Amino acid sequence: MITSHTKLNAVIGAPLTHSLSPALHSCAYELLGIDAVFLAFELRDTALYARAAKMLSIGLTSVTMPHKQSIMRFLDSIDEDAKKVGAVNTVINRDGTLTGYNTDIEGIRCALEGVELRGKRILVLGAGGAARTCAHVVASANGSLFIRNRDTKKARQIANDFNGSTAPCEFPDIIINATPIGMHPDTNASPLPDFPFTNEMTVFDCVYNPVETRLLRDARVLGARTISGADMFLAQALAQIELWTASCIPKKIKQTLSMFLKRQLHQKF
Ligand code: NAP
């Protein structure tokens, strides 16, 4: 029941019609016994939103496209890792002070948990926000980073910023798709059609709709280990809640939320 104590959290972005964040956060709050609602605000003016967040005491804001960069200059402080990546996907309001974080970093780390990155040849496809975040994770784990992107200038920029290379990577150990290729409704597209995947490779797709993209299906059929963007999406949302509540979410609840999210994704896409 909504009372005068109920807290307000939100996601901001445009468009938000297909956002799964409200459903996922609401389910998490219910399981955790948190008295809060989570609403979607489709808006363009991040300066105005930052003021509104303070005025309305919005505790947690999930920030999505296209606001991950533009929100930054309206915050009181920004976490060092978010600064390195150059994007904020989470704003926590502590007594009127807004702090920006990037829990996509944690999302990628969790999705890749158990995959050795150190010294491995890691090919990242794309050079947008997700690719920069992947590059940061790879670089901080001492992986050997290769970036491939349609716009080669942007690829060189990421390679420079994260000690990577734009040279061709013939035999990658790990492939990460950080482009939207394969995303609903173009589910038959792949960034690497006819690629000779092997059972020694790991393939991680940042795309989470559908849960298993064409890229992941092709890689799985040829024996590669595959990781869905749904794992990243869940982990970044859980990290947001943990930052806001300053406490850890029990493993059992994480598992329930993982099943909830995958069910939602299968129903929608
Ligand atoms: P972005 O900033 O717009 O970057 C997209 C990148 O993909 C750009 O480098 C772009 O190349 C490339 N690209 C787009 N369409 C292409 C095409 N048809 N052929 C070749 N390259 C293409 O987007 P983003 O925020 O990085 O997101 C990328 C993907 O990751 C999206 O599908 C998004 O949903 C997903 N994502 C998932 C999560 C999660 O939690 N699982 C979180 C964030 C993002 P150019 O530079 O040449 O334009």
Short mmCIF file of C-alpha atoms and ligand atoms in Angstrom, two decimals:
data_model
loop_
_atom_site.label_atom_id
_atom_site.label_comp_id
_atom_site.label_asym_id
_atom_site.label_seq_id
_atom_site.Cartn_x
_atom_site.Cartn_y
_atom_site.Cartn_z
CA MET A 1 0.00 0.00 0.00
CA ILE A 2 1.24 3.51 -0.81
CA THR A 3 1.49 5.67 2.33
CA SER A 4 3.05 8.99 3.26
CA HIS A 5 6.28 7.05 3.99
CA THR A 6 6.51 5.44 0.54
CA LYS A 7 9.78 6.38 -1.20
CA LEU A 8 10.02 7.38 -4.84
CA ASN A 9 12.64 6.04 -7.28
CA ALA A 10 12.70 6.41 -11.06
CA VAL A 11 14.25 5.69 -14.42
CA ILE A 12 14.85 8.57 -16.84
CA GLY A 13 15.47 8.22 -20.57
CA ALA A 14 13.77 8.50 -23.95
CA PRO A 15 12.14 6.35 -25.17
CA LEU A 16 11.17 4.25 -22.15
CA THR A 17 8.16 2.41 -23.57
CA HIS A 18 9.93 -0.98 -23.45
CA SER A 19 11.96 -0.40 -20.28
CA LEU A 20 11.99 -3.38 -17.93
CA SER A 21 13.45 -1.37 -15.06
CA PRO A 22 10.08 -0.48 -13.43
CA ALA A 23 8.97 -4.14 -13.36
CA LEU A 24 12.36 -5.39 -12.13
CA HIS A 25 12.80 -2.74 -9.42
CA SER A 26 9.20 -3.10 -8.24
CA CYS A 27 9.58 -6.88 -7.96
CA ALA A 28 12.86 -6.45 -6.05
CA TYR A 29 11.33 -3.94 -3.60
CA GLU A 30 8.45 -6.31 -2.92
CA LEU A 31 10.79 -9.27 -2.27
CA LEU A 32 13.04 -7.13 -0.07
CA GLY A 33 10.13 -5.56 1.84
CA ILE A 34 11.09 -2.04 0.75
CA ASP A 35 8.30 0.57 0.84
CA ALA A 36 9.03 2.33 -2.46
CA VAL A 37 7.63 2.85 -5.94
CA PHE A 38 9.67 3.03 -9.13
CA LEU A 39 8.34 5.14 -12.01
CA ALA A 40 9.48 5.80 -15.58
CA PHE A 41 9.95 9.45 -16.55
CA GLU A 42 10.41 9.92 -20.25
CA LEU A 43 12.01 13.36 -20.43
CA ARG A 44 14.70 15.34 -22.22
CA ASP A 45 15.81 18.02 -19.75
CA THR A 46 18.34 16.47 -17.35
CA ALA A 47 19.09 19.82 -15.63
CA LEU A 48 15.46 20.15 -14.66
CA TYR A 49 15.32 16.51 -13.57
CA ALA A 50 18.32 16.94 -11.25
CA ARG A 51 16.49 19.80 -9.51
CA ALA A 52 13.27 17.78 -9.37
CA ALA A 53 15.12 14.78 -7.88
CA LYS A 54 16.30 16.97 -5.00
CA MET A 55 12.94 18.66 -4.55
CA LEU A 56 10.94 15.41 -4.59
CA SER A 57 13.58 13.41 -2.67
CA ILE A 58 13.90 10.80 -5.42
CA GLY A 59 16.36 8.41 -3.77
CA LEU A 60 17.54 6.31 -6.71
CA THR A 61 17.49 7.31 -10.34
CA SER A 62 18.36 4.85 -13.04
CA VAL A 63 19.68 6.79 -16.04
CA THR A 64 19.40 5.36 -19.51
CA MET A 65 19.86 6.46 -23.12
CA PRO A 66 20.33 9.24 -24.12
CA HIS A 67 21.09 10.82 -20.71
CA LYS A 68 24.07 8.86 -19.37
CA GLN A 69 26.50 11.65 -20.27
CA SER A 70 24.30 14.75 -20.10
CA ILE A 71 23.22 14.14 -16.48
CA MET A 72 26.84 14.25 -15.28
CA ARG A 73 27.26 18.01 -15.09
CA PHE A 74 24.21 18.41 -12.87
CA LEU A 75 25.45 16.09 -10.12
CA ASP A 76 27.25 17.08 -6.92
CA SER A 77 29.85 14.32 -7.23
CA ILE A 78 30.75 11.39 -9.48
CA ASP A 79 32.35 8.09 -8.61
CA GLU A 80 35.88 7.64 -10.04
CA ASP A 81 35.04 4.58 -12.20
CA ALA A 82 32.04 6.38 -13.71
CA LYS A 83 34.35 9.30 -14.52
CA LYS A 84 36.79 6.94 -16.27
CA VAL A 85 34.01 5.45 -18.37
CA GLY A 86 32.52 8.90 -18.95
CA ALA A 87 28.94 7.86 -18.21
CA VAL A 88 26.56 7.64 -15.25
CA ASN A 89 23.66 5.16 -15.14
CA THR A 90 22.75 5.62 -11.47
CA VAL A 91 22.16 8.69 -9.32
CA ILE A 92 21.83 8.30 -5.56
CA ASN A 93 20.29 11.15 -3.59
CA ARG A 94 21.67 11.29 -0.05
CA ASP A 95 20.03 14.13 1.90
CA GLY A 96 19.84 16.34 -1.16
CA THR A 97 23.31 15.52 -2.50
CA LEU A 98 23.33 13.75 -5.88
CA THR A 99 26.13 11.26 -6.56
CA GLY A 100 26.59 9.54 -9.92
CA TYR A 101 27.74 5.93 -10.38
CA ASN A 102 28.04 3.51 -13.26
CA THR A 103 26.66 0.12 -12.23
CA ASP A 104 26.97 -1.16 -15.82
CA ILE A 105 30.59 -1.78 -14.77
CA GLU A 106 29.41 -4.11 -12.01
CA GLY A 107 26.85 -5.59 -14.45
CA ILE A 108 29.60 -6.59 -16.87
CA ARG A 109 31.88 -7.87 -14.09
CA CYS A 110 29.08 -10.04 -12.70
CA ALA A 111 28.10 -11.34 -16.15
CA LEU A 112 31.73 -12.30 -16.76
CA GLU A 113 32.20 -13.79 -13.29
CA GLY A 114 34.26 -16.97 -13.53
CA VAL A 115 35.71 -15.98 -16.93
CA GLU A 116 39.46 -15.31 -16.74
CA LEU A 117 40.19 -11.95 -18.40
CA ARG A 118 43.83 -11.46 -17.41
CA GLY A 119 46.13 -11.99 -20.39
CA LYS A 120 43.24 -13.10 -22.66
CA ARG A 121 42.64 -11.69 -26.13
CA ILE A 122 39.32 -9.90 -25.83
CA LEU A 123 37.56 -8.50 -28.89
CA VAL A 124 34.97 -5.79 -28.21
CA LEU A 125 32.59 -4.97 -31.05
CA GLY A 126 31.29 -1.39 -30.99
CA ALA A 127 32.56 1.91 -29.64
CA GLY A 128 29.57 3.45 -27.86
CA GLY A 129 28.75 3.63 -24.16
CA ALA A 130 28.53 -0.14 -23.56
CA ALA A 131 31.82 -0.71 -25.43
CA ARG A 132 33.60 1.92 -23.31
CA THR A 133 32.32 0.25 -20.14
CA CYS A 134 33.44 -3.19 -21.39
CA ALA A 135 36.85 -1.71 -22.30
CA HIS A 136 37.20 -0.34 -18.76
CA VAL A 137 36.37 -3.76 -17.25
CA VAL A 138 38.81 -5.52 -19.60
CA ALA A 139 41.60 -2.99 -19.00
CA SER A 140 41.20 -3.06 -15.23
CA ALA A 141 41.43 -6.89 -15.30
CA ASN A 142 44.59 -6.72 -17.45
CA GLY A 143 42.98 -8.34 -20.46
CA SER A 144 44.39 -7.71 -23.91
CA LEU A 145 41.82 -5.39 -25.49
CA PHE A 146 40.94 -5.24 -29.20
CA ILE A 147 38.26 -2.84 -30.42
CA ARG A 148 36.39 -3.13 -33.72
CA ASN A 149 33.83 -0.57 -34.81
CA ARG A 150 32.14 0.74 -37.95
CA ASP A 151 33.46 4.25 -37.18
CA THR A 152 37.18 3.51 -36.84
CA LYS A 153 37.95 6.92 -35.31
CA LYS A 154 35.75 6.08 -32.32
CA ALA A 155 37.44 2.67 -32.02
CA ARG A 156 40.87 4.36 -31.92
CA GLN A 157 39.65 6.72 -29.20
CA ILE A 158 38.59 3.82 -26.95
CA ALA A 159 41.79 1.93 -27.71
CA ASN A 160 43.77 5.03 -26.65
CA ASP A 161 41.75 5.59 -23.49
CA PHE A 162 41.93 1.96 -22.31
CA ASN A 163 45.29 0.78 -23.56
CA GLY A 164 43.80 -1.36 -26.32
CA SER A 165 44.39 -1.95 -30.00
CA THR A 166 42.41 -1.57 -33.22
CA ALA A 167 44.51 -4.22 -34.99
CA PRO A 168 42.54 -7.22 -36.28
CA CYS A 169 42.10 -9.91 -33.63
CA GLU A 170 42.17 -13.21 -35.52
CA PHE A 171 41.87 -15.66 -32.64
CA PRO A 172 40.04 -14.01 -29.74
CA ASP A 173 39.53 -15.90 -26.46
CA ILE A 174 36.54 -13.74 -25.60
CA ILE A 175 34.18 -11.81 -27.87
CA ILE A 176 31.90 -9.09 -26.54
CA ASN A 177 29.15 -7.60 -28.66
CA ALA A 178 28.53 -4.00 -27.57
CA THR A 179 26.56 -2.99 -30.66
CA PRO A 180 22.77 -3.25 -30.92
CA ILE A 181 23.05 -5.75 -33.80
CA GLY A 182 20.74 -8.70 -33.12
CA MET A 183 18.44 -6.73 -30.86
CA HIS A 184 14.65 -7.00 -31.22
CA PRO A 185 13.13 -6.69 -33.83
CA ASP A 186 16.22 -7.53 -35.99
CA THR A 187 16.73 -10.82 -34.22
CA ASN A 188 18.14 -12.61 -37.25
CA ALA A 189 21.10 -10.21 -37.53
CA SER A 190 24.54 -10.99 -36.13
CA PRO A 191 27.63 -8.78 -35.84
CA LEU A 192 29.70 -11.87 -36.75
CA PRO A 193 27.75 -14.05 -39.21
CA ASP A 194 29.55 -17.30 -40.15
CA PHE A 195 32.27 -16.77 -37.53
CA PRO A 196 34.27 -19.94 -36.69
CA PHE A 197 33.50 -20.06 -32.95
CA THR A 198 35.23 -22.81 -31.00
CA ASN A 199 34.62 -24.51 -27.68
CA GLU A 200 37.55 -22.59 -26.20
CA MET A 201 35.85 -19.23 -26.72
CA THR A 202 33.51 -17.22 -24.53
CA VAL A 203 30.96 -14.97 -26.22
CA PHE A 204 29.15 -12.27 -24.24
CA ASP A 205 26.39 -10.23 -25.86
CA CYS A 206 25.40 -6.96 -24.16
CA VAL A 207 22.07 -7.17 -25.99
CA TYR A 208 19.42 -8.64 -23.65
CA ASN A 209 16.35 -8.65 -25.88
CA PRO A 210 16.14 -11.47 -26.89
CA VAL A 211 17.89 -13.32 -24.05
CA GLU A 212 19.65 -15.53 -26.61
CA THR A 213 20.63 -13.49 -29.66
CA ARG A 214 21.57 -14.95 -33.04
CA LEU A 215 25.25 -14.33 -32.13
CA LEU A 216 24.90 -16.36 -28.92
CA ARG A 217 22.94 -19.11 -30.66
CA ASP A 218 25.59 -19.48 -33.39
CA ALA A 219 28.36 -19.50 -30.79
CA ARG A 220 26.56 -22.04 -28.56
CA VAL A 221 25.91 -24.40 -31.47
CA LEU A 222 29.65 -24.44 -32.21
CA GLY A 223 30.46 -25.19 -28.56
CA ALA A 224 31.45 -21.75 -27.22
CA ARG A 225 30.50 -20.63 -23.73
CA THR A 226 27.82 -17.95 -24.01
CA ILE A 227 26.66 -15.19 -21.68
CA SER A 228 23.50 -13.14 -22.20
CA GLY A 229 23.14 -9.40 -21.71
CA ALA A 230 20.22 -10.29 -19.42
CA ASP A 231 22.82 -11.26 -16.77
CA MET A 232 24.40 -7.81 -17.10
CA PHE A 233 21.03 -6.06 -17.01
CA LEU A 234 20.03 -7.86 -13.82
CA ALA A 235 23.38 -7.27 -12.10
CA GLN A 236 23.47 -3.54 -12.89
CA ALA A 237 19.95 -3.12 -11.45
CA LEU A 238 20.82 -5.11 -8.30
CA ALA A 239 23.96 -2.99 -7.85
CA GLN A 240 21.76 0.13 -8.05
CA ILE A 241 19.52 -1.15 -5.27
CA GLU A 242 22.53 -2.15 -3.16
CA LEU A 243 24.00 1.34 -3.53
CA TRP A 244 20.71 2.95 -2.55
CA THR A 245 20.02 0.70 0.45
CA ALA A 246 23.73 0.35 1.37
CA SER A 247 23.17 -3.35 1.95
CA CYS A 248 23.65 -6.64 0.08
CA ILE A 249 20.76 -8.44 -1.59
CA PRO A 250 20.53 -12.10 -0.45
CA LYS A 251 21.54 -14.67 -3.09
CA LYS A 252 18.13 -16.36 -3.02
CA ILE A 253 16.36 -13.10 -3.89
CA LYS A 254 18.87 -12.50 -6.70
CA GLN A 255 18.00 -15.91 -8.13
CA THR A 256 14.27 -15.19 -7.92
CA LEU A 257 14.80 -11.85 -9.68
CA SER A 258 16.88 -13.51 -12.39
CA MET A 259 14.00 -15.92 -13.12
CA PHE A 260 11.51 -13.04 -13.03
CA LEU A 261 13.54 -10.97 -15.52
CA LYS A 262 14.08 -13.86 -17.93
CA ARG A 263 10.37 -14.66 -17.84
CA GLN A 264 9.54 -11.03 -18.62
CA LEU A 265 12.06 -11.00 -21.48
CA HIS A 266 10.77 -14.27 -22.96
CA GLN A 267 7.20 -12.94 -22.82
CA LYS A 268 8.11 -9.63 -24.48
CA PHE A 269 10.69 -10.69 -27.07
P1 NAP B 1 25.62 3.35 -28.47
O1 NAP B 1 26.34 4.22 -27.52
O2 NAP B 1 24.61 3.93 -29.38
O3 NAP B 1 26.74 2.59 -29.36
C1 NAP B 1 26.38 1.67 -30.35
C2 NAP B 1 27.62 1.17 -31.08
O4 NAP B 1 27.20 0.17 -31.97
C3 NAP B 1 28.32 2.25 -31.91
O5 NAP B 1 29.69 2.06 -31.80
C4 NAP B 1 27.83 1.97 -33.33
O6 NAP B 1 28.80 2.20 -34.34
C5 NAP B 1 27.60 0.48 -33.30
N1 NAP B 1 26.54 0.13 -34.24
C6 NAP B 1 25.23 0.46 -34.16
N2 NAP B 1 24.54 -0.06 -35.20
C7 NAP B 1 25.45 -0.72 -35.95
C8 NAP B 1 25.35 -1.45 -37.17
N3 NAP B 1 24.19 -1.62 -37.79
N4 NAP B 1 26.48 -1.99 -37.68
C9 NAP B 1 27.66 -1.83 -37.05
N5 NAP B 1 27.82 -1.14 -35.90
C10 NAP B 1 26.72 -0.60 -35.35
O7 NAP B 1 24.87 2.18 -27.69
P2 NAP B 1 25.29 1.50 -26.30
O8 NAP B 1 24.67 2.22 -25.18
O9 NAP B 1 26.76 1.30 -26.30
O10 NAP B 1 24.51 0.10 -26.39
C11 NAP B 1 24.92 -0.93 -27.25
C12 NAP B 1 24.08 -2.18 -26.98
O11 NAP B 1 24.31 -2.62 -25.65
C13 NAP B 1 22.57 -1.92 -27.09
O12 NAP B 1 21.96 -2.99 -27.69
C14 NAP B 1 22.12 -1.82 -25.64
O13 NAP B 1 20.78 -2.24 -25.47
C15 NAP B 1 23.09 -2.79 -24.98
N6 NAP B 1 23.26 -2.49 -23.57
C16 NAP B 1 22.92 -3.46 -22.70
C17 NAP B 1 23.05 -3.22 -21.35
C18 NAP B 1 22.69 -4.32 -20.39
O14 NAP B 1 22.45 -4.04 -19.22
N7 NAP B 1 22.68 -5.58 -20.83
C19 NAP B 1 23.51 -1.99 -20.86
C20 NAP B 1 23.86 -1.02 -21.80
C21 NAP B 1 23.71 -1.27 -23.16
P3 NAP B 1 29.23 3.67 -34.85
O15 NAP B 1 30.12 4.20 -33.78
O16 NAP B 1 29.94 3.40 -36.11
O17 NAP B 1 27.95 4.44 -34.99
#
